[in-house]
Short mmCIF file of C-alpha atoms and ligand atoms in Angstrom, two decimals:
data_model
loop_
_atom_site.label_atom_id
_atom_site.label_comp_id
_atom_site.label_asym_id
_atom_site.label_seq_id
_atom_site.Cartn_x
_atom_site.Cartn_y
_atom_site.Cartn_z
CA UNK A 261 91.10 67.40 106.94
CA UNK A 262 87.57 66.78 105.62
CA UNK A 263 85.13 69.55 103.95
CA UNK A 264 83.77 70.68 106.98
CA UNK A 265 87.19 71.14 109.39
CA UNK A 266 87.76 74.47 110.51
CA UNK A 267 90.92 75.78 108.85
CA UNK A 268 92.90 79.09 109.85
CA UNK A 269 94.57 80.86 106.70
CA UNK A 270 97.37 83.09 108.51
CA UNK A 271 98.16 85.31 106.34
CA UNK A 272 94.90 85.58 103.93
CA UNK A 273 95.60 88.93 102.33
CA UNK A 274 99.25 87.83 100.95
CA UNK A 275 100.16 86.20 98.02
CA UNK A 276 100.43 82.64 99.35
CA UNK A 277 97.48 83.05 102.19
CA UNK A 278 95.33 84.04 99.45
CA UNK A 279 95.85 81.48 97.13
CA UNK A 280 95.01 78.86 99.71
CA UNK A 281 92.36 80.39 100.63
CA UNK A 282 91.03 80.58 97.12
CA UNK A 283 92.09 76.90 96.49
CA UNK A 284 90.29 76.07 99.71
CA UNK A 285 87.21 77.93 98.73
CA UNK A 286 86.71 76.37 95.26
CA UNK A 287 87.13 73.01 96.79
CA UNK A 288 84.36 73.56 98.82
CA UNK A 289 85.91 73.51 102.68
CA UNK A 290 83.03 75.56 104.24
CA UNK A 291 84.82 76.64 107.47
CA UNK A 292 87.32 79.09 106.86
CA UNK A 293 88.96 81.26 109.01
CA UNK A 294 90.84 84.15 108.28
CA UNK A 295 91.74 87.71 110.08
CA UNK A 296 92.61 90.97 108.75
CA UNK A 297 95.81 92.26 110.33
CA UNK A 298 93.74 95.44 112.08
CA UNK A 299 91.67 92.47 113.29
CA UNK A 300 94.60 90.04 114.99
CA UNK A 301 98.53 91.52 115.51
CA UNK A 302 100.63 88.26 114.94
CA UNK A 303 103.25 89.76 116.27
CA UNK A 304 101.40 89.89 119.75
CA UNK A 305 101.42 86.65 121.86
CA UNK A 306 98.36 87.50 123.96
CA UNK A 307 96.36 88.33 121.20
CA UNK A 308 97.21 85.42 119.16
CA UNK A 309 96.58 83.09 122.00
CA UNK A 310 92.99 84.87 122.66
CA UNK A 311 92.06 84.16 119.07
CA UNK A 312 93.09 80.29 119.25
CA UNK A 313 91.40 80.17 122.64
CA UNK A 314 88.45 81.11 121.55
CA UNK A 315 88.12 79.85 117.82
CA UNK A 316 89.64 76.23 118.36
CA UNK A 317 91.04 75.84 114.27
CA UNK A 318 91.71 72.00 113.48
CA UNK A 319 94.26 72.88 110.86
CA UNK A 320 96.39 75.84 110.09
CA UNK A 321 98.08 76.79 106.93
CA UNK A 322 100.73 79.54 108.33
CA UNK A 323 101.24 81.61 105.34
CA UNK A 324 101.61 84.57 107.75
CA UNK A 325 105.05 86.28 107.10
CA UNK A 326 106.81 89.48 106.37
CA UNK A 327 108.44 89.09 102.76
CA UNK A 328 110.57 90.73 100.43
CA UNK A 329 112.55 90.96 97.87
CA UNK A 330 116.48 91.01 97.43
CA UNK A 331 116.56 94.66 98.52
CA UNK A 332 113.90 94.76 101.30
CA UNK A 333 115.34 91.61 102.83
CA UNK A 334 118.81 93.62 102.52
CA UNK A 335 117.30 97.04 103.85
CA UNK A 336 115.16 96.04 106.76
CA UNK A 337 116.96 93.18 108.58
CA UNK A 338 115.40 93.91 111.79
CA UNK A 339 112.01 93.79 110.66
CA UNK A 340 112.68 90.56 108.07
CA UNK A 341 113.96 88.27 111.37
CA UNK A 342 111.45 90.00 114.46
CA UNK A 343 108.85 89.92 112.38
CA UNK A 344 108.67 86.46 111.34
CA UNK A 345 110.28 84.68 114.66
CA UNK A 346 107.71 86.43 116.09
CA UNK A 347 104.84 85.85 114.01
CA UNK A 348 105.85 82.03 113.74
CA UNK A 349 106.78 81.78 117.26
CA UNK A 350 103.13 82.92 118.50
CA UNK A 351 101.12 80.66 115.69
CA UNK A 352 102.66 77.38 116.39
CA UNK A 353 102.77 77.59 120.06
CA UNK A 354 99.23 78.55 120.37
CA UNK A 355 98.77 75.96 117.89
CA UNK A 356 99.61 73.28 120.14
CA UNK A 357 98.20 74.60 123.50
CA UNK A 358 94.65 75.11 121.79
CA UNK A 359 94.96 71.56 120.45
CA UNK A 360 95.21 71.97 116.68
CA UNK A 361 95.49 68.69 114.51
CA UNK A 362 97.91 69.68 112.57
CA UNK A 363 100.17 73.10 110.92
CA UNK A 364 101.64 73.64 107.81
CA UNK A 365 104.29 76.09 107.88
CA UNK A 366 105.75 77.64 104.90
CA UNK A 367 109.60 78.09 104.52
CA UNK A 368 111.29 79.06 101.67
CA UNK A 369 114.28 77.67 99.70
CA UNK A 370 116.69 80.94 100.59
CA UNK A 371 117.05 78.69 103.93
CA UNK A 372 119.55 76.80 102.11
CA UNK A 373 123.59 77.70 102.00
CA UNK A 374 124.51 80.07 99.17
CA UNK A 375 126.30 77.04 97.18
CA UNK A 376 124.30 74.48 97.68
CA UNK A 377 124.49 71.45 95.41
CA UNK A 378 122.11 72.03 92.49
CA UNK A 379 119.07 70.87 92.42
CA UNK A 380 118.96 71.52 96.37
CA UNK A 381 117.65 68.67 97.84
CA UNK A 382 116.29 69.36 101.26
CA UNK A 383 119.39 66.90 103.45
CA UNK A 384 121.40 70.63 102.24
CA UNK A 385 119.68 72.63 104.73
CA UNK A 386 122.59 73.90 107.08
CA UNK A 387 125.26 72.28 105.45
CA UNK A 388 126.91 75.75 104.53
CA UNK A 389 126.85 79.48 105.18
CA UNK A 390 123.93 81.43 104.45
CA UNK A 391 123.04 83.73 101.33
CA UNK A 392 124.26 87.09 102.98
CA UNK A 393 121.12 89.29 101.09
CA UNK A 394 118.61 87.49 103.25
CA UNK A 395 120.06 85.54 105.72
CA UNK A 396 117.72 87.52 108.80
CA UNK A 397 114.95 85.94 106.89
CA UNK A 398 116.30 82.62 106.60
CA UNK A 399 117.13 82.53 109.92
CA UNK A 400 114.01 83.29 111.19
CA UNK A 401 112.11 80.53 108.50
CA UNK A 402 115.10 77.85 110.09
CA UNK A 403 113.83 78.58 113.16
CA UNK A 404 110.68 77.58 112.58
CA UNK A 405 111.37 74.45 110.84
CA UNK A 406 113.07 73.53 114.26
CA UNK A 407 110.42 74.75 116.12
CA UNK A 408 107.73 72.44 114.20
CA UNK A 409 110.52 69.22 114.52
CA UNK A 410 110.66 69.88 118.21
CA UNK A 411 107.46 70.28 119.05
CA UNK A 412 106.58 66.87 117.10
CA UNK A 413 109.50 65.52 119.05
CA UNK A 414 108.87 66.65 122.60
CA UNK A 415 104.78 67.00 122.44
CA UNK A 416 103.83 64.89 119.63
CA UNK A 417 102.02 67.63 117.77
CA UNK A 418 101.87 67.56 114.12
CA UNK A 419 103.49 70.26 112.21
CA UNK A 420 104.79 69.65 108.88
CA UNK A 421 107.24 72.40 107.19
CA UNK A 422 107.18 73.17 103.47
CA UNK A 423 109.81 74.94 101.21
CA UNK A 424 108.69 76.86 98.14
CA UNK A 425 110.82 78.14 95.56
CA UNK A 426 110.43 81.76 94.06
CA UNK A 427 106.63 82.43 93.88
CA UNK A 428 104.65 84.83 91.58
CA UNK A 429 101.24 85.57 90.65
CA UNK A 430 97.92 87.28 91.40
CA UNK A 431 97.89 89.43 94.47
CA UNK A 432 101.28 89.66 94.38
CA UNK A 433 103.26 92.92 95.52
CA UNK A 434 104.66 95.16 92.54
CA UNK A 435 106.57 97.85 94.42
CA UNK A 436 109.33 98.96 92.35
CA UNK A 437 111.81 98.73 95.24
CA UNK A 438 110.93 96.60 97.53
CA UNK A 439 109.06 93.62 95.38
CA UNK A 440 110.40 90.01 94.06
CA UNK A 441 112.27 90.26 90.58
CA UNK A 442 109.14 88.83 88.74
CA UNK A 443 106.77 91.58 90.03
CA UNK A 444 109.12 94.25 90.36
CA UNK A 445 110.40 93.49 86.41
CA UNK A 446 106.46 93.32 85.48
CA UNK A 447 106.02 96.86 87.14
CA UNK A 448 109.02 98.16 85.93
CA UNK A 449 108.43 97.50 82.07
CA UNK A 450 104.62 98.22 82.06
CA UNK A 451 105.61 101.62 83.49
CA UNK A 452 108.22 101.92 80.40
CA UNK A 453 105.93 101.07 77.96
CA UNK A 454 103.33 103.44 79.23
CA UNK A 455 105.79 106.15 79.55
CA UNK A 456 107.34 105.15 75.66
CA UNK A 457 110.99 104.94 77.78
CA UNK A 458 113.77 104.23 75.54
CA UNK A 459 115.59 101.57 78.07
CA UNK A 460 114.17 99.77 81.25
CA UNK A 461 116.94 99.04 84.36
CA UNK A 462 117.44 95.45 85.22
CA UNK A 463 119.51 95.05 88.57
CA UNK A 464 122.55 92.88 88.91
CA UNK A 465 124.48 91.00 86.17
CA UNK A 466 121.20 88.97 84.53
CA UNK A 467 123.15 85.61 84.89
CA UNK A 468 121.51 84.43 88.40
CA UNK A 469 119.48 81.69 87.72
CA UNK A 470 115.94 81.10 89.42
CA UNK A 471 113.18 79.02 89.36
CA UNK A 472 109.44 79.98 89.49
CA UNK A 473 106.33 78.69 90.76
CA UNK A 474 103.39 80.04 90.21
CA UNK A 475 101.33 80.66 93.41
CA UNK A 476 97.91 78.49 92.54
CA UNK A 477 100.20 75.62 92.04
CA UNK A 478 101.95 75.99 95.45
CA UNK A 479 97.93 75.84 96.76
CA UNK A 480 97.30 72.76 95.52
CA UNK A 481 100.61 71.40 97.08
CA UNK A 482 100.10 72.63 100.63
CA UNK A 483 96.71 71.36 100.29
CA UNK A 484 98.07 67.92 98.89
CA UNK A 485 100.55 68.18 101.67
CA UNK A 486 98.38 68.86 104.66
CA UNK A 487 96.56 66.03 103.55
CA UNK A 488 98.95 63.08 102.84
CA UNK A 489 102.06 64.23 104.56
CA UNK A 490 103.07 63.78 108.26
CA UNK A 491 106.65 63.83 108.57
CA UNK A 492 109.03 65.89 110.31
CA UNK A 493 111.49 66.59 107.31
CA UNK A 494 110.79 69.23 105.14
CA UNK A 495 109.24 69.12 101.66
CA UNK A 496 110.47 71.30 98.37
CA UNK A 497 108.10 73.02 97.01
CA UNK A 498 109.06 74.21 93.25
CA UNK A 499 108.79 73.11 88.65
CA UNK A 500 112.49 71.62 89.39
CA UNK A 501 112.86 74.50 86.67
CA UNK A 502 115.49 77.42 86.11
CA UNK A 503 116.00 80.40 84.22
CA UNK A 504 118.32 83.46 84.24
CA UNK A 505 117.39 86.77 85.07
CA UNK A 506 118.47 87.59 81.85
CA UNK A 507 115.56 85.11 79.88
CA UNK A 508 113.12 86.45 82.88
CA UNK A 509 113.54 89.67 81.42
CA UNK A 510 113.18 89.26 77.85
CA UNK A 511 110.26 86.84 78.89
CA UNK A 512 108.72 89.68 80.42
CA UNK A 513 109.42 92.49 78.00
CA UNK A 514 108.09 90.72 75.56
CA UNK A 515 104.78 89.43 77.49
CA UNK A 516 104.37 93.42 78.37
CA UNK A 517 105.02 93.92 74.42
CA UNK A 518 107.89 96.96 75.33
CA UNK A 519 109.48 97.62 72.57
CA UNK A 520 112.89 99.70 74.25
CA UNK A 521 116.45 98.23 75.75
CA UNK A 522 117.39 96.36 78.34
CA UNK A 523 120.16 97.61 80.53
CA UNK A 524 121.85 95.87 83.48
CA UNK A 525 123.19 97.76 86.33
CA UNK A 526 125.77 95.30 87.99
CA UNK A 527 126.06 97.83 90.85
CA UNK A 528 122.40 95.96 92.27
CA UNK A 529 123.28 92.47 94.31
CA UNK A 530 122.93 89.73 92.40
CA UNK A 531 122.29 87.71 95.38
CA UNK A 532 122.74 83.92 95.58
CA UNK A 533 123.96 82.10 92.28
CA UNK A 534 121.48 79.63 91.86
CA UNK A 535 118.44 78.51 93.92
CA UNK A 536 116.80 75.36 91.32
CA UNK A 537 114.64 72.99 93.86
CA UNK A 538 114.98 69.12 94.09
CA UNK A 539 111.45 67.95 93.95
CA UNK A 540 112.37 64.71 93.68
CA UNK A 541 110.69 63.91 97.08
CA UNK A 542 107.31 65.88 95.98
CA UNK A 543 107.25 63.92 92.92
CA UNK A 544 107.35 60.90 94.89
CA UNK A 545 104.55 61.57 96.87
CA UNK A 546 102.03 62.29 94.13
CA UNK A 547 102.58 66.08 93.02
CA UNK A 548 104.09 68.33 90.32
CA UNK A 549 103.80 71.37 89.13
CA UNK A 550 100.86 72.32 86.43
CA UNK A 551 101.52 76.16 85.29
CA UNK A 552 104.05 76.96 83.31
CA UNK A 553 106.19 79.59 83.34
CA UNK A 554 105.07 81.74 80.34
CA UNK A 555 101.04 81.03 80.82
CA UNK A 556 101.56 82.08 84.45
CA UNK A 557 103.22 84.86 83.26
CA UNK A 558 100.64 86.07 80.94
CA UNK A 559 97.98 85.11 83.32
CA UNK A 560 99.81 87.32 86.36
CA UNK A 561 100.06 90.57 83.70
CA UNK A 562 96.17 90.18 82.80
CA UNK A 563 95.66 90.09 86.68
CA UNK A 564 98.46 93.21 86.96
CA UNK A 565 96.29 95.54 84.24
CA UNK A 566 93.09 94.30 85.60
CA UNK A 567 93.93 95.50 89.10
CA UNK A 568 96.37 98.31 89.06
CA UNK A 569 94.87 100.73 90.61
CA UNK A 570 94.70 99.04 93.94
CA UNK A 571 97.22 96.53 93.80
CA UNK A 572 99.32 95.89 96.88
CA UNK A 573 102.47 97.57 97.57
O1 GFB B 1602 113.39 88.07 93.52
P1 GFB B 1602 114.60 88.65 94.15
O2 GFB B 1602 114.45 89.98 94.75
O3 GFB B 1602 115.12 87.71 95.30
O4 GFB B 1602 115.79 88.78 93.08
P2 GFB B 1602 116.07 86.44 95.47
C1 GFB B 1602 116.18 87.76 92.20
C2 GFB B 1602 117.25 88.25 91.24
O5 GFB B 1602 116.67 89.20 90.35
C3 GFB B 1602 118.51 88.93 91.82
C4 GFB B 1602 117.53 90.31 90.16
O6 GFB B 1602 119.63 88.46 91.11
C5 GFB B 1602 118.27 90.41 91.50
O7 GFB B 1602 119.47 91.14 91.35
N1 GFB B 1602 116.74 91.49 89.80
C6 GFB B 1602 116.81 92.14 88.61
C7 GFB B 1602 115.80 92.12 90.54
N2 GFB B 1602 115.99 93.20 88.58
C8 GFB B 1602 115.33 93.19 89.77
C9 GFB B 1602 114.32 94.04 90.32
O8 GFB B 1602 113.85 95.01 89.73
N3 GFB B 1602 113.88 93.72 91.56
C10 GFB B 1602 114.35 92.63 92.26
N4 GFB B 1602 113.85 92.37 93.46
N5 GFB B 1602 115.35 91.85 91.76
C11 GFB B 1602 114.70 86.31 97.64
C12 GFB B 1602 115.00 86.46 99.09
O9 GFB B 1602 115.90 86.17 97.01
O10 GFB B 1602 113.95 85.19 97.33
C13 GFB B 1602 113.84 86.24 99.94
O11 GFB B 1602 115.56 87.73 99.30
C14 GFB B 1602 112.97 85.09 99.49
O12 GFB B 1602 114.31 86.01 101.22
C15 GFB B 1602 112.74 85.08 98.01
O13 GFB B 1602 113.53 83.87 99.87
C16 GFB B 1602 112.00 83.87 97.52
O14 GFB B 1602 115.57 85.27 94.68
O15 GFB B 1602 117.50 86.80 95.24
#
């Protein structure tokens, strides 16, 4: 991938899409391609093939995907596994017919079983049952890891599959409901403080453990990735870092400077136990993690106050 390649963002207006892009941007790559959704349906085949037909990408970063947090990924099923087989199903195909060089697809670490050995290396993917909160997703992200080792396999075409850990950051989605824990927590005690609350809701128990990578660094890794990785195994994607829910919290309130109580309401799912990354294979190849929790932390509620009146939802 050189400085003038023509590279496809799926997915430009989302958390991870948009941090490529940015990355990509700042290190100069002058042929960028992106779509607005009213622009391009993923979820259509015919129009996705028009588009490759016509615009011929090199590379593809397929950060295209319908996300969630615990409770959307619990509430929605349907949408969480048609939505991304489809979406996933549509991009790497046409990929490969329109004679891309190579695809990066992005996975996520929920594809591994609920008690996985901790750190998770990636030799754990389906060696155990699934996390039963979002199991339609991490079907869906499975199937497209297959779907890039086959088509390597059968057709020769290079698609390489990534797994990120929990991600956070600017441009994120801070929906009360339906958000991540990091946003949704962020939201949640900014509202408090506003409102002078006396106590802000935490769901679950606060002892799940979870690690978190901020979204610029997961840039730089795809981008480190597309460009010195072509294998058909998968690659973790993570600081190799935990904390509870419990310290996120705290973290948070005090980064938001609230002043109230926490409370825990153990009738929320906690979801899977623990979900800490083995990066031992990234850190092999070159990369780690630069951000730290509590800087990207402070840096995501700057971005949160400077943009709340038309923040995603
Ligand atoms: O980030 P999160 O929704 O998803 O929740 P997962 C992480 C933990 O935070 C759970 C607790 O133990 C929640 O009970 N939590 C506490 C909260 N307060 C809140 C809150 O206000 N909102 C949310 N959302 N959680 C997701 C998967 O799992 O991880 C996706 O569902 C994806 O498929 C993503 O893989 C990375 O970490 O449990």
């Amino acid at each position: 991938m050189n400085k003038h390649s023509k590279i496809y963002v799926a997915g430009h207006n989302g958390l991870v899409g948009s941090a490529i892009l940015r990355y990509l941007q700042t290190q100069n790559f002058d042929q960028l391609l992106v779509r607005r959704r009213a622009e391009l349906d993923l979820t259509r085949q015919a129009d996705v093939e028009e588009f490759f037909a016509q615009q011929r990408p090199e590379y593809v970063f397929l950060a295209a995907a319908k996300v969630g947090g615990i409770h959307a990924n619990n509430t929605y099923p349907a949408e969480f596994i048609r939505d991304n087989l489809l979406i996933q199903n549509h991009i790497i195909d046409a990929a490969y017919r329109f004679g891309v060089k190579k695809l990066t697809f992005l996975g996520s670490t929920c594809i591994y079983p609920k008690l996985a050995p901790q750190p998770m290396p990636e030799e754990c993917l389906l060696t155990g049952s699934l996390e039963p909160t979002n199991e339609w997703y991490a079907i869906a992200k499975i199937a497209g890891i297959k779907m890039c080792q086959a088509y390597r396999k059968q057709y020769g075409f290079n698609a390489i599959s990534v797994m990120p850990t929990n991600l956070y950051g600017q441009g994120d989605n801070f929906h009360l409901e339906n958000a991540h824990v990091l946003p949704a927590l962020i939201r949640r005690f900014h509202d408090a403080k506003q409102q002078k609350l006396p106590e802000v809701v935490v769901w679950g128990t606060g002892s799940p453990r979870r690690e978190f990578l901020h979204v610029d660094d997961l840039a730089t890794a795809c981008v480190f990735l597309m460009q010195h990785y072509d294998q058909p195994e998968i690659v973790n994607i993570g600081t190799g870092q935990e904390v509870s829910i419990r310290e996120l919290a705290q973290l948070i309130k005090d980064i938001v400077g609230y002043q109230g109580k926490l409370i825990f309401d153990e009738s929320k799912p906690d979801g899977t136990p623990r979900k800490l990354s083995d990066v031992s294979k990234l850190t092999q190849l070159g990369w780690q993690a630069q951000i730290n929790l509590e800087d990207g932390l402070k840096h995501t509620y700057q971005w949160f106050l400077a943009n709340q009146n038309n923040i995603r939802e």
